Short mmCIF file of C-alpha atoms in Angstrom, two decimals:
data_model
loop_
_atom_site.label_atom_id
_atom_site.label_comp_id
_atom_site.label_asym_id
_atom_site.label_seq_id
_atom_site.Cartn_x
_atom_site.Cartn_y
_atom_site.Cartn_z
CA UNK A 1 7.60 -6.06 20.59
CA UNK A 2 4.68 -3.36 21.97
CA UNK A 3 4.11 -4.26 26.45
CA UNK A 4 0.35 -3.70 27.11
CA UNK A 5 -1.21 -3.35 31.01
CA UNK A 6 -4.84 -6.08 30.67
CA UNK A 7 -6.02 -4.17 33.33
CA UNK A 8 -6.90 -8.08 34.41
CA UNK A 9 -4.05 -9.57 34.20
CA UNK A 10 -0.77 -6.43 34.49
CA UNK A 11 1.75 -6.24 31.72
CA UNK A 12 2.31 -8.64 29.04
CA UNK A 13 3.97 -8.80 26.16
CA UNK A 14 1.83 -8.48 22.31
CA UNK A 15 1.46 -11.88 21.03
CA UNK A 16 -0.87 -12.47 24.02
CA UNK A 17 -2.93 -10.48 22.39
CA UNK A 18 -5.65 -10.06 19.74
CA UNK A 19 -5.94 -6.21 18.37
CA UNK A 20 -10.12 -5.31 18.32
CA UNK A 21 -10.32 -2.36 16.11
CA UNK A 22 -11.72 1.17 16.94
CA UNK A 23 -13.11 1.05 20.73
CA UNK A 24 -17.11 2.38 21.92
CA UNK A 25 -19.09 0.82 17.95
CA UNK A 26 -22.46 0.77 19.72
CA UNK A 27 -24.38 -1.79 18.14
CA UNK A 28 -27.70 0.10 16.73
CA UNK A 29 -30.29 -0.29 19.32
CA UNK A 30 -32.51 -1.05 16.15
CA UNK A 31 -30.68 -2.33 13.83
CA UNK A 32 -33.42 -2.66 11.19
CA UNK A 33 -34.33 1.39 12.05
CA UNK A 34 -30.86 2.07 9.80
CA UNK A 35 -30.71 3.14 6.25
CA UNK A 36 -27.42 1.95 4.11
CA UNK A 37 -25.80 5.05 4.81
CA UNK A 38 -25.48 4.32 8.26
CA UNK A 39 -24.58 1.35 8.03
CA UNK A 40 -22.11 1.87 5.97
CA UNK A 41 -20.65 3.90 9.11
CA UNK A 42 -20.87 1.42 11.60
CA UNK A 43 -20.06 -1.18 9.91
CA UNK A 44 -16.73 0.18 7.74
CA UNK A 45 -16.31 3.51 8.43
CA UNK A 46 -13.84 4.07 11.10
CA UNK A 47 -11.57 6.94 12.73
CA UNK A 48 -8.10 6.27 11.74
CA UNK A 49 -6.05 8.95 14.22
CA UNK A 50 -3.18 9.67 14.36
CA UNK A 51 -2.90 9.93 16.78
CA UNK A 52 -5.20 9.37 20.12
CA UNK A 53 -6.65 5.73 19.17
CA UNK A 54 -9.15 4.75 21.62
CA UNK A 55 -9.04 0.38 20.38
CA UNK A 56 -10.13 -2.71 21.89
CA UNK A 57 -7.81 -5.11 22.58
CA UNK A 58 -8.43 -8.97 24.18
CA UNK A 59 -5.66 -10.43 25.78
CA UNK A 60 -6.89 -13.48 23.89
CA UNK A 61 -2.90 -16.00 25.99
CA UNK A 62 -4.09 -14.61 29.06
CA UNK A 63 -8.09 -14.38 30.48
CA UNK A 64 -9.66 -14.52 27.04
CA UNK A 65 -11.58 -10.73 28.05
CA UNK A 66 -12.08 -7.57 26.34
CA UNK A 67 -11.05 -4.87 27.23
CA UNK A 68 -10.39 -0.73 25.62
CA UNK A 69 -7.29 0.99 25.43
CA UNK A 70 -5.88 4.62 24.62
CA UNK A 71 -2.78 4.68 23.08
CA UNK A 72 -1.47 6.96 20.30
CA UNK A 73 -0.98 5.80 17.64
CA UNK A 74 2.14 8.01 15.97
CA UNK A 75 4.69 6.67 19.33
CA UNK A 76 2.36 3.90 19.82
CA UNK A 77 2.63 4.02 23.95
CA UNK A 78 -0.58 3.01 25.43
CA UNK A 79 -1.12 5.32 27.53
CA UNK A 80 -4.25 4.09 29.67
CA UNK A 81 -6.08 0.29 29.64
CA UNK A 82 -9.36 0.34 31.68
CA UNK A 83 -11.93 -2.38 31.19
CA UNK A 84 -14.40 -3.24 28.05
CA UNK A 85 -18.47 -0.90 29.62
CA UNK A 86 -15.87 2.08 30.77
CA UNK A 87 -15.87 5.12 29.84
CA UNK A 88 -13.21 6.70 27.24
CA UNK A 89 -10.98 8.63 29.91
CA UNK A 90 -11.23 12.17 29.72
CA UNK A 91 -8.29 15.08 28.83
CA UNK A 92 -5.97 12.65 27.63
CA UNK A 93 -4.47 15.79 25.77
CA UNK A 94 -3.82 16.44 22.73
CA UNK A 95 0.25 15.86 22.09
CA UNK A 96 1.43 12.74 25.13
CA UNK A 97 4.51 11.80 25.00
CA UNK A 98 5.68 8.37 26.63
CA UNK A 99 8.86 9.61 27.57
CA UNK A 100 7.13 11.79 30.31
CA UNK A 101 4.26 9.80 31.64
CA UNK A 102 6.58 7.29 32.05
CA UNK A 103 5.31 4.38 30.40
CA UNK A 104 6.63 1.44 29.25
CA UNK A 105 6.86 1.05 25.42
CA UNK B 1 13.96 18.36 -19.86
CA UNK B 2 17.91 15.92 -22.00
CA UNK B 3 16.59 13.34 -23.10
CA UNK B 4 18.37 9.69 -22.61
CA UNK B 5 20.02 8.17 -24.61
CA UNK B 6 22.86 5.55 -25.40
CA UNK B 7 23.79 8.64 -27.61
CA UNK B 8 23.23 11.29 -25.33
CA UNK B 9 25.11 8.91 -22.79
CA UNK B 10 28.49 8.89 -25.11
CA UNK B 11 28.37 12.66 -26.12
CA UNK B 12 28.23 13.63 -22.37
CA UNK B 13 30.27 11.24 -21.50
CA UNK B 14 33.17 13.03 -23.42
CA UNK B 15 32.46 16.21 -21.59
CA UNK B 16 32.68 14.32 -17.98
CA UNK B 17 29.58 13.74 -17.11
CA UNK B 18 29.25 18.27 -17.03
CA UNK B 19 26.17 19.33 -18.93
CA UNK B 20 23.38 17.03 -17.04
CA UNK B 21 21.01 19.56 -15.88
CA UNK B 22 18.48 18.51 -12.60
CA UNK B 23 15.85 16.28 -13.46
CA UNK B 24 12.98 17.40 -12.69
CA UNK B 25 12.36 21.93 -11.83
CA UNK B 26 11.78 22.60 -7.38
CA UNK B 27 8.86 25.62 -7.93
CA UNK B 28 7.61 27.40 -5.32
CA UNK B 29 3.84 27.29 -5.59
CA UNK B 30 1.50 29.49 -8.20
CA UNK B 31 -1.64 31.16 -6.80
CA UNK B 32 -3.99 28.97 -8.24
CA UNK B 33 -3.90 25.52 -10.50
CA UNK B 34 -6.40 24.05 -11.87
CA UNK B 35 -5.87 20.11 -10.22
CA UNK B 36 -3.63 19.78 -7.68
CA UNK B 37 -2.33 15.93 -6.07
CA UNK B 38 -1.65 16.16 -2.98
CA UNK B 39 0.96 13.10 -2.28
CA UNK B 40 3.91 12.77 -4.72
CA UNK B 41 4.28 8.63 -3.91
CA UNK B 42 4.30 7.27 -7.69
CA UNK B 43 0.08 7.14 -7.82
CA UNK B 44 -0.45 11.05 -7.33
CA UNK B 45 3.66 11.43 -9.44
CA UNK B 46 1.57 8.98 -12.13
CA UNK B 47 -1.38 11.07 -11.95
CA UNK B 48 -0.92 14.36 -12.55
CA UNK B 49 1.56 12.35 -15.41
CA UNK B 50 -2.07 10.96 -16.78
CA UNK B 51 -3.66 14.10 -16.80
CA UNK B 52 -0.97 16.44 -18.58
CA UNK B 53 0.82 13.90 -21.17
CA UNK B 54 -3.63 12.53 -21.88
CA UNK B 55 -5.88 14.81 -20.99
CA UNK B 56 -4.06 17.97 -21.96
CA UNK B 57 -4.57 19.47 -17.97
CA UNK B 58 -0.58 21.10 -17.53
CA UNK B 59 -1.37 23.54 -14.66
CA UNK B 60 -0.99 20.69 -11.84
CA UNK B 61 0.75 21.27 -8.89
CA UNK B 62 1.98 17.74 -7.07
CA UNK B 63 2.09 18.47 -3.27
CA UNK B 64 4.15 16.37 -0.69
CA UNK B 65 4.84 16.70 2.33
CA UNK B 66 8.28 14.77 3.19
CA UNK B 67 10.58 13.86 -0.69
CA UNK B 68 8.85 12.52 -3.30
CA UNK B 69 8.52 8.88 -3.93
CA UNK B 70 9.75 8.67 -0.10
CA UNK B 71 6.23 6.55 1.22
CA UNK B 72 5.39 3.03 0.58
CA UNK B 73 7.17 4.14 -2.86
CA UNK B 74 10.36 3.69 -1.84
CA UNK B 75 9.18 0.91 1.07
CA UNK B 76 7.10 -1.54 -0.46
CA UNK B 77 8.72 -4.86 -1.81
CA UNK B 78 8.81 -3.48 -5.69
CA UNK B 79 6.40 -6.97 -7.57
CA UNK B 80 4.34 -6.38 -9.87
CA UNK B 81 1.70 -9.22 -10.77
CA UNK B 82 -1.60 -8.71 -12.56
CA UNK B 83 -3.49 -12.37 -10.73
CA UNK B 84 -6.44 -11.39 -9.02
CA UNK B 85 -9.61 -12.98 -8.82
CA UNK B 86 -12.02 -11.17 -9.90
CA UNK B 87 -12.84 -9.61 -12.93
CA UNK B 88 -13.02 -6.09 -12.44
CA UNK B 89 -10.02 -5.88 -10.27
CA UNK B 90 -7.81 -8.46 -13.11
CA UNK B 91 -8.97 -5.89 -15.45
CA UNK B 92 -6.98 -2.58 -13.09
CA UNK B 93 -3.57 -4.18 -12.60
CA UNK B 94 -4.03 -5.80 -15.95
CA UNK B 95 -4.62 -2.29 -17.40
CA UNK B 96 -1.36 -1.34 -14.72
CA UNK B 97 0.89 -4.79 -16.10
CA UNK B 98 -0.10 -3.27 -19.70
CA UNK B 99 1.43 -0.31 -18.68
CA UNK B 100 4.37 -1.52 -17.05
CA UNK B 101 5.70 -3.44 -20.48
CA UNK B 102 5.94 0.03 -22.32
CA UNK B 103 6.42 2.70 -19.68
CA UNK B 104 10.97 2.67 -19.76
CA UNK B 105 10.33 3.96 -23.35
CA UNK B 106 7.02 5.92 -22.82
CA UNK B 107 8.45 8.31 -19.79
CA UNK B 108 11.92 7.57 -21.14
CA UNK B 109 13.25 5.80 -18.54
CA UNK B 110 13.43 2.99 -17.57
CA UNK B 111 12.01 1.70 -14.87
CA UNK B 112 13.49 -2.06 -15.46
CA UNK B 113 9.83 -3.20 -15.17
CA UNK B 114 11.91 -7.45 -15.04
CA UNK B 115 9.77 -10.12 -16.19
CA UNK B 116 11.42 -12.96 -13.92
CA UNK B 117 7.46 -14.27 -13.23
CA UNK B 118 5.58 -14.28 -10.23
CA UNK B 119 3.87 -17.73 -8.17
CA UNK B 120 2.57 -18.29 -5.96
CA UNK B 121 3.50 -21.93 -3.87
CA UNK B 122 0.50 -24.06 -3.54
CA UNK B 123 1.44 -26.10 -0.12
CA UNK B 124 -2.13 -28.80 1.04
CA UNK B 125 -5.15 -29.52 -1.14
CA UNK B 126 -6.47 -25.75 -0.86
CA UNK B 127 -4.13 -23.59 -1.57
CA UNK B 128 -4.21 -26.47 -5.12
CA UNK B 129 -7.64 -25.76 -6.15
CA UNK B 130 -7.93 -21.28 -5.18
CA UNK B 131 -4.38 -21.39 -7.14
CA UNK B 132 -6.39 -23.27 -9.91
CA UNK B 133 -9.89 -21.34 -10.05
CA UNK B 134 -7.49 -18.32 -10.23
CA UNK B 135 -5.89 -19.89 -13.16
CA UNK B 136 -8.75 -20.62 -15.30
CA UNK B 137 -10.56 -16.99 -14.06
CA UNK B 138 -7.55 -15.28 -14.88
CA UNK B 139 -7.10 -16.65 -18.34
CA UNK B 140 -10.67 -15.64 -18.93
CA UNK B 141 -9.48 -12.20 -17.80
CA UNK B 142 -6.87 -12.50 -20.41
CA UNK B 143 -4.53 -12.08 -18.17
CA UNK B 144 -1.67 -14.70 -18.33
CA UNK B 145 -1.12 -17.60 -14.89
CA UNK B 146 -0.63 -20.82 -15.02
CA UNK B 147 -0.74 -24.32 -13.33
CA UNK B 148 3.32 -25.66 -12.46
CA UNK B 149 3.91 -28.52 -10.83
CA UNK B 150 5.81 -29.39 -8.33
CA UNK B 151 9.16 -31.14 -10.85
CA UNK B 152 8.16 -27.81 -12.77
CA UNK B 153 7.98 -26.07 -9.41
CA UNK B 154 11.53 -26.81 -8.88
CA UNK B 155 12.52 -26.28 -12.38
CA UNK B 156 11.96 -22.81 -12.79
CA UNK B 157 13.71 -22.10 -9.84
CA UNK B 158 15.91 -24.08 -8.59
CA UNK B 159 16.92 -22.73 -5.25
CA UNK B 160 13.40 -24.28 -3.73
CA UNK B 161 12.40 -26.52 -1.14
CA UNK B 162 10.98 -28.82 -2.08
CA UNK B 163 10.14 -31.52 -0.05
CA UNK B 164 11.75 -31.46 2.98
CA UNK B 165 9.90 -29.02 4.74
CA UNK B 166 7.14 -28.74 7.36
CA UNK B 167 4.92 -27.51 4.76
CA UNK B 168 6.27 -29.65 1.38
CA UNK B 169 5.82 -27.31 -1.82
CA UNK B 170 3.02 -29.67 -4.29
CA UNK B 171 3.37 -27.28 -7.01
CA UNK B 172 2.51 -23.66 -8.31
CA UNK B 173 0.62 -20.15 -10.18
CA UNK B 174 2.82 -18.71 -12.53
CA UNK B 175 3.03 -15.26 -13.93
CA UNK B 176 5.47 -15.56 -16.20
CA UNK B 177 4.67 -11.91 -17.87
CA UNK B 178 4.91 -10.70 -13.51
CA UNK B 179 7.80 -9.72 -11.23
CA UNK B 180 9.50 -6.56 -10.53
CA UNK B 181 9.92 -3.04 -10.68
CA UNK B 182 12.99 -0.30 -9.27
CA UNK B 183 10.28 1.26 -7.51
CA UNK B 184 12.20 4.87 -7.30
CA UNK B 185 13.38 5.07 -10.38
CA UNK B 186 9.33 4.64 -11.21
CA UNK B 187 9.11 8.17 -8.84
CA UNK B 188 11.51 9.46 -10.03
CA UNK B 189 10.40 9.37 -14.47
CA UNK B 190 7.32 9.63 -13.66
CA UNK B 191 8.54 12.99 -11.54
CA UNK B 192 10.92 13.74 -14.48
CA UNK B 193 8.31 13.52 -17.01
CA UNK B 194 5.44 14.98 -15.09
CA UNK B 195 7.88 17.77 -14.32
CA UNK B 196 8.37 17.76 -18.69
CA UNK B 197 5.30 18.79 -18.94
CA UNK B 198 4.48 21.29 -16.90
CA UNK B 199 3.69 19.93 -14.39
CA UNK B 200 4.41 21.72 -10.60
CA UNK B 201 6.27 19.16 -8.29
CA UNK B 202 6.02 21.42 -4.39
CA UNK B 203 7.81 18.64 -1.72
CA UNK B 204 8.29 19.62 1.82
CA UNK B 205 4.94 21.63 1.66
CA UNK B 206 2.49 20.17 3.59
CA UNK B 207 -1.72 20.48 4.24
CA UNK B 208 -2.77 21.42 6.81
CA UNK B 209 -7.00 22.48 5.61
CA UNK B 210 -9.14 21.79 2.48
CA UNK B 211 -10.85 24.73 1.33
CA UNK B 212 -14.64 24.93 1.00
CA UNK B 213 -16.16 27.32 -0.49
CA UNK B 214 -20.39 28.38 0.61
CA UNK B 215 -21.37 25.56 -1.86
CA UNK B 216 -19.51 22.67 -0.55
CA UNK B 217 -16.70 22.46 -3.20
CA UNK B 218 -13.36 22.48 -2.68
CA UNK B 219 -12.06 26.71 -3.16
CA UNK B 220 -7.18 24.31 -2.64
CA UNK B 221 -5.47 23.87 0.40
CA UNK B 222 -3.80 25.29 3.26
CA UNK B 223 0.08 24.24 2.55
CA UNK B 224 2.72 25.13 5.20
CA UNK B 225 3.82 27.49 1.15
CA UNK B 226 0.29 29.35 1.98
CA UNK B 227 -2.82 29.62 0.38
CA UNK B 228 -3.13 26.90 -3.27
CA UNK B 229 -5.94 28.03 -5.02
CA UNK B 230 -7.36 24.47 -6.79
CA UNK B 231 -11.34 24.19 -7.68
CA UNK B 232 -10.19 19.98 -8.76
CA UNK B 233 -8.09 18.17 -6.47
CA UNK B 234 -7.24 14.72 -6.33
CA UNK B 235 -5.91 12.79 -2.79
CA UNK B 236 -4.01 10.35 -3.69
CA UNK B 237 -2.09 9.68 0.27
CA UNK B 238 -2.39 6.92 0.47
CA UNK B 239 -1.58 5.56 4.53
CA UNK B 240 -2.57 9.23 5.53
CA UNK B 241 -6.05 10.42 3.51
CA UNK B 242 -7.85 9.08 6.68
CA UNK B 243 -5.73 12.80 7.90
CA UNK B 244 -5.94 14.11 4.69
CA UNK B 245 -9.31 13.32 4.44
CA UNK B 246 -10.96 14.32 7.63
CA UNK B 247 -9.38 17.83 6.29
CA UNK B 248 -12.95 18.18 4.43
CA UNK B 249 -14.64 16.33 7.23
CA UNK B 250 -14.73 13.25 5.52
CA UNK B 251 -14.96 9.58 7.47
CA UNK B 252 -13.80 6.79 4.91
CA UNK B 253 -13.69 3.43 5.10
CA UNK B 254 -9.56 2.97 6.14
CA UNK B 255 -7.28 1.34 8.78
CA UNK B 256 -3.87 2.41 8.53
CA UNK B 257 -1.03 -0.33 9.53
CA UNK B 258 2.53 -0.04 9.22
CA UNK B 259 3.42 -3.01 7.68
CA UNK B 260 7.05 -5.05 6.81
CA UNK B 261 9.59 -5.50 4.23
CA UNK B 262 13.01 -5.96 4.95
CA UNK B 263 16.34 -6.76 2.67
CA UNK B 264 19.68 -9.20 3.28
CA UNK B 265 23.34 -8.24 1.95
CA UNK B 266 23.21 -7.78 -1.31
CA UNK B 267 24.36 -11.92 -2.37
CA UNK B 268 25.38 -12.18 -6.32
CA UNK B 269 22.26 -13.20 -8.44
CA UNK B 270 21.03 -16.49 -6.44
CA UNK B 271 17.66 -15.99 -6.76
CA UNK B 272 15.73 -15.90 -10.51
CA UNK B 273 12.48 -14.99 -9.74
CA UNK B 274 9.43 -13.32 -6.77
CA UNK B 275 8.42 -16.88 -5.15
CA UNK B 276 4.87 -15.87 -2.83
CA UNK B 277 3.89 -18.28 -0.03
CA UNK B 278 0.62 -17.47 1.09
CA UNK B 279 0.35 -20.04 3.36
CA UNK B 280 3.59 -20.73 5.62
CA UNK B 281 4.01 -16.17 4.66
CA UNK B 282 7.53 -16.18 2.47
CA UNK B 283 7.81 -13.27 -0.09
CA UNK B 284 10.68 -13.25 -1.25
CA UNK B 285 12.54 -12.32 -4.35
CA UNK B 286 16.25 -9.97 -5.63
CA UNK B 287 17.18 -7.09 -6.46
CA UNK B 288 18.90 -5.90 -9.70
CA UNK B 289 21.32 -4.93 -6.71
CA UNK B 290 21.81 -8.49 -5.51
CA UNK B 291 19.44 -8.12 -1.76
CA UNK B 292 17.09 -10.11 -1.13
CA UNK B 293 13.95 -8.32 -0.58
CA UNK B 294 12.03 -9.90 1.35
CA UNK B 295 7.90 -8.69 2.77
CA UNK B 296 6.18 -9.70 5.48
CA UNK B 297 3.25 -9.19 7.53
CA UNK B 298 1.58 -6.30 9.23
CA UNK B 299 1.67 -5.98 12.23
CA UNK B 300 -1.88 -6.36 14.76
CA UNK B 301 -2.25 -2.26 15.11
CA UNK B 302 -3.20 0.42 13.09
CA UNK B 303 -0.52 2.26 13.14
CA UNK B 304 0.89 5.17 11.44
CA UNK B 305 5.13 5.59 13.39
CA UNK B 306 6.27 2.99 9.99
CA UNK B 307 8.26 0.16 11.98
CA UNK B 308 7.16 -1.90 13.71
CA UNK B 309 7.40 -5.99 15.49
CA UNK B 310 10.00 -8.46 15.21
CA UNK B 311 7.74 -11.22 15.81
CA UNK B 312 6.16 -10.20 12.38
CA UNK B 313 9.45 -10.03 9.98
CA UNK B 314 10.53 -13.05 11.75
CA UNK B 315 7.79 -14.82 11.30
CA UNK B 316 9.12 -14.64 7.58
CA UNK B 317 12.54 -15.21 8.35
CA UNK B 318 11.46 -19.09 9.18
CA UNK B 319 9.43 -19.24 6.30
CA UNK B 320 12.10 -18.46 4.00
CA UNK B 321 15.08 -20.84 5.75
CA UNK B 322 13.51 -23.23 5.83
CA UNK B 323 12.04 -22.69 1.65
CA UNK B 324 15.20 -21.71 1.12
CA UNK B 325 17.86 -22.99 3.48
CA UNK B 326 20.81 -22.22 1.29
CA UNK B 327 19.87 -18.33 2.81
CA UNK B 328 20.19 -19.25 6.69
CA UNK B 329 23.64 -17.39 6.40
CA UNK B 330 22.41 -14.93 4.85
CA UNK B 331 22.60 -11.89 7.15
CA UNK B 332 19.72 -9.10 6.97
CA UNK B 333 20.90 -5.66 6.75
CA UNK B 334 17.81 -3.13 7.00
CA UNK B 335 15.03 -3.69 7.54
CA UNK B 336 11.43 -0.73 8.13
CA UNK B 337 7.66 0.01 7.97
CA UNK B 338 5.56 1.55 5.40
CA UNK B 339 1.74 3.10 6.15
CA UNK B 340 -0.47 0.83 4.27
CA UNK B 341 -4.09 2.36 4.22
CA UNK B 342 -6.42 -0.81 4.60
CA UNK B 343 -10.12 -1.36 3.15
CA UNK B 344 -12.55 -3.53 4.16
CA UNK B 345 -13.05 -5.66 1.75
CA UNK B 346 -9.05 -5.18 0.40
CA UNK B 347 -9.21 -3.34 -2.91
CA UNK B 348 -9.21 -0.45 -3.47
CA UNK B 349 -10.68 3.04 -3.86
CA UNK B 350 -10.42 5.55 -6.83
CA UNK B 351 -12.68 7.58 -7.23
CA UNK B 352 -14.91 11.21 -7.01
CA UNK B 353 -16.34 11.53 -3.45
CA UNK B 354 -19.26 13.64 -1.98
CA UNK B 355 -17.76 17.25 -1.95
CA UNK B 356 -16.68 18.34 -5.14
CA UNK B 357 -14.58 18.06 -7.27
CA UNK B 358 -12.34 16.15 -4.50
CA UNK B 359 -11.16 13.18 -5.42
CA UNK B 360 -9.85 10.05 -3.86
CA UNK B 361 -7.16 7.06 -4.67
CA UNK B 362 -6.39 5.62 -1.74
CA UNK B 363 -7.01 2.06 -0.06
CA UNK B 364 -4.25 -0.08 -2.15
CA UNK B 365 -3.46 -1.62 1.30
CA UNK B 366 -0.52 -4.45 1.48
CA UNK B 367 -0.69 -3.95 -2.76
CA UNK B 368 0.03 -0.68 -4.40
CA UNK B 369 3.25 -0.94 -6.26
CA UNK B 370 2.47 -3.31 -8.73
CA UNK B 371 -1.04 -0.45 -9.45
CA UNK B 372 1.20 2.49 -9.97
CA UNK B 373 0.35 3.00 -13.26
CA UNK B 374 -3.11 1.90 -14.26
CA UNK B 375 -3.53 3.30 -11.15
CA UNK B 376 -2.90 6.75 -11.96
CA UNK B 377 -4.18 6.86 -15.42
CA UNK B 378 -7.25 6.57 -15.01
CA UNK B 379 -6.91 8.22 -11.93
CA UNK B 380 -5.96 11.44 -13.88
CA UNK B 381 -9.09 9.68 -15.74
CA UNK B 382 -11.97 10.43 -13.43
CA UNK B 383 -10.06 13.58 -12.55
CA UNK B 384 -10.10 15.67 -16.10
CA UNK B 385 -13.21 14.36 -16.72
CA UNK B 386 -15.60 14.29 -13.13
CA UNK B 387 -16.50 10.66 -14.28
CA UNK B 388 -14.85 7.21 -13.36
CA UNK B 389 -12.50 5.54 -16.41
CA UNK B 390 -15.26 1.57 -16.96
CA UNK B 391 -12.13 0.19 -15.50
CA UNK B 392 -12.26 2.30 -12.56
CA UNK B 393 -15.94 2.54 -12.37
CA UNK B 394 -17.00 -0.19 -9.82
CA UNK B 395 -14.07 1.32 -7.62
CA UNK B 396 -16.59 3.32 -5.29
CA UNK B 397 -16.64 4.97 -1.86
CA UNK B 398 -20.49 4.01 -2.53
CA UNK B 399 -20.22 1.00 -2.33
CA UNK B 400 -20.12 0.41 1.51
CA UNK B 401 -22.89 1.55 0.92
CA UNK B 402 -24.67 -0.22 -2.36
CA UNK B 403 -22.98 -3.75 -0.19
CA UNK B 404 -21.09 -4.11 -3.92
CA UNK B 405 -18.03 -4.95 -2.06
CA UNK B 406 -15.23 -6.10 -4.72
CA UNK B 407 -14.09 -9.10 -1.51
CA UNK B 408 -9.95 -9.68 -2.72
CA UNK B 409 -9.69 -10.22 1.18
CA UNK B 410 -11.47 -13.45 1.59
CA UNK B 411 -10.57 -14.38 -2.01
CA UNK B 412 -6.67 -13.53 -3.20
CA UNK B 413 -3.70 -14.82 -4.02
CA UNK B 414 -1.75 -13.18 -1.11
CA UNK B 415 -2.62 -12.58 2.39
CA UNK B 416 -2.79 -9.40 2.96
#
């Protein structure tokens, strides 16, 4: 089970959280202006990377708030969590190794 | 190819079984092929086999990063069924079941398809009316499926506890032609038969890039064994489809999740059929080796780790212990995860792509094994003719743009 660091509540077990999918997908400012291709891109296409992934989580059995995380989808190691609305942290590097950072897994 | 038969077995037994040859070659890649299939799982090998058998295209390479059948083909729970609700899905999976029925003879390889029935349990009124709807829909599509009362369920599968549980069994939907097949044998059988028709299976060869020409059409793949030229590339890479398609600059409506399964210690025949329950989330059958094969759920988050959390497996074991109390004393031997590529509507994509010469067979999510021969068959047709077979014509990439979803996510008889 993953240990997830909620930016408000601290480290809690995975079963307290609900996964929210890829982060930083902004709802279109002017929905009626979108073509079908753009709608499909917004609704369905996902990056689904093998490596670092910015994603949303919700602390549903805790504070109830959404936040974002960057997780390595190969090791499931959480590199960083940050509050909703903040930018994805830069320069995390392509090969973040959980052991070298000394984080929880 | 050395043909397998009772006579051959007897004849070679006299020679101490020393004259058998390897079942497929391990060739070095040629400079150019007519078609390259990326991924030597069941679906990719089946596509190569049917390209050679039905379309006369034998200059084919199947390129595999690991070893053949080492991904989801060797990680699933081996169930075969076709009782899907929607017409498009029923046609696709029924096409596969019909191929399963003759597959061992066709491949000259025993894939151990066993039509022992697939029984889906109902525990509440909603289950009952939903399954009855499936039964009617399936019958209209020529797919066998029948409603059983609780007593008939007990008679068909005596180990089940139907009353003394939190959610008693009130009936079930049974597809008698459903069952199991031995998943490794499926990969090996297709590999052997494809190889015999001239297909090169290139293992331990990772695709690093897809090269496209000035017109945008594919020219070949860069691999760890060098550049291999081909005008047609079929991607059959399951959980890694997004990664491979990104090499051609395409974004996919896919997310990859770990799906867990586990097996018990082997015991004598104790469980006659395949039982699944959506409501309490149990999924169990017995392999011919004697292990209880149990399918758990997907983990909540996308991952490529091929493992998942323990609470996912204990959740399904709780249900199984209540459903079949005698299994409480069984010890579990192994558990593992496979990475499944899930589409928004939980239906696969078997289609041409916006990139000329690039084809994709993906999105099988949590239930691709059952479709292996049918999927390979229509994918081969799509590649060979550069146009879909009528069966896979609805399963396009463009359905997400055009709104023609095949929403088995809402309709499926089991949890996805």
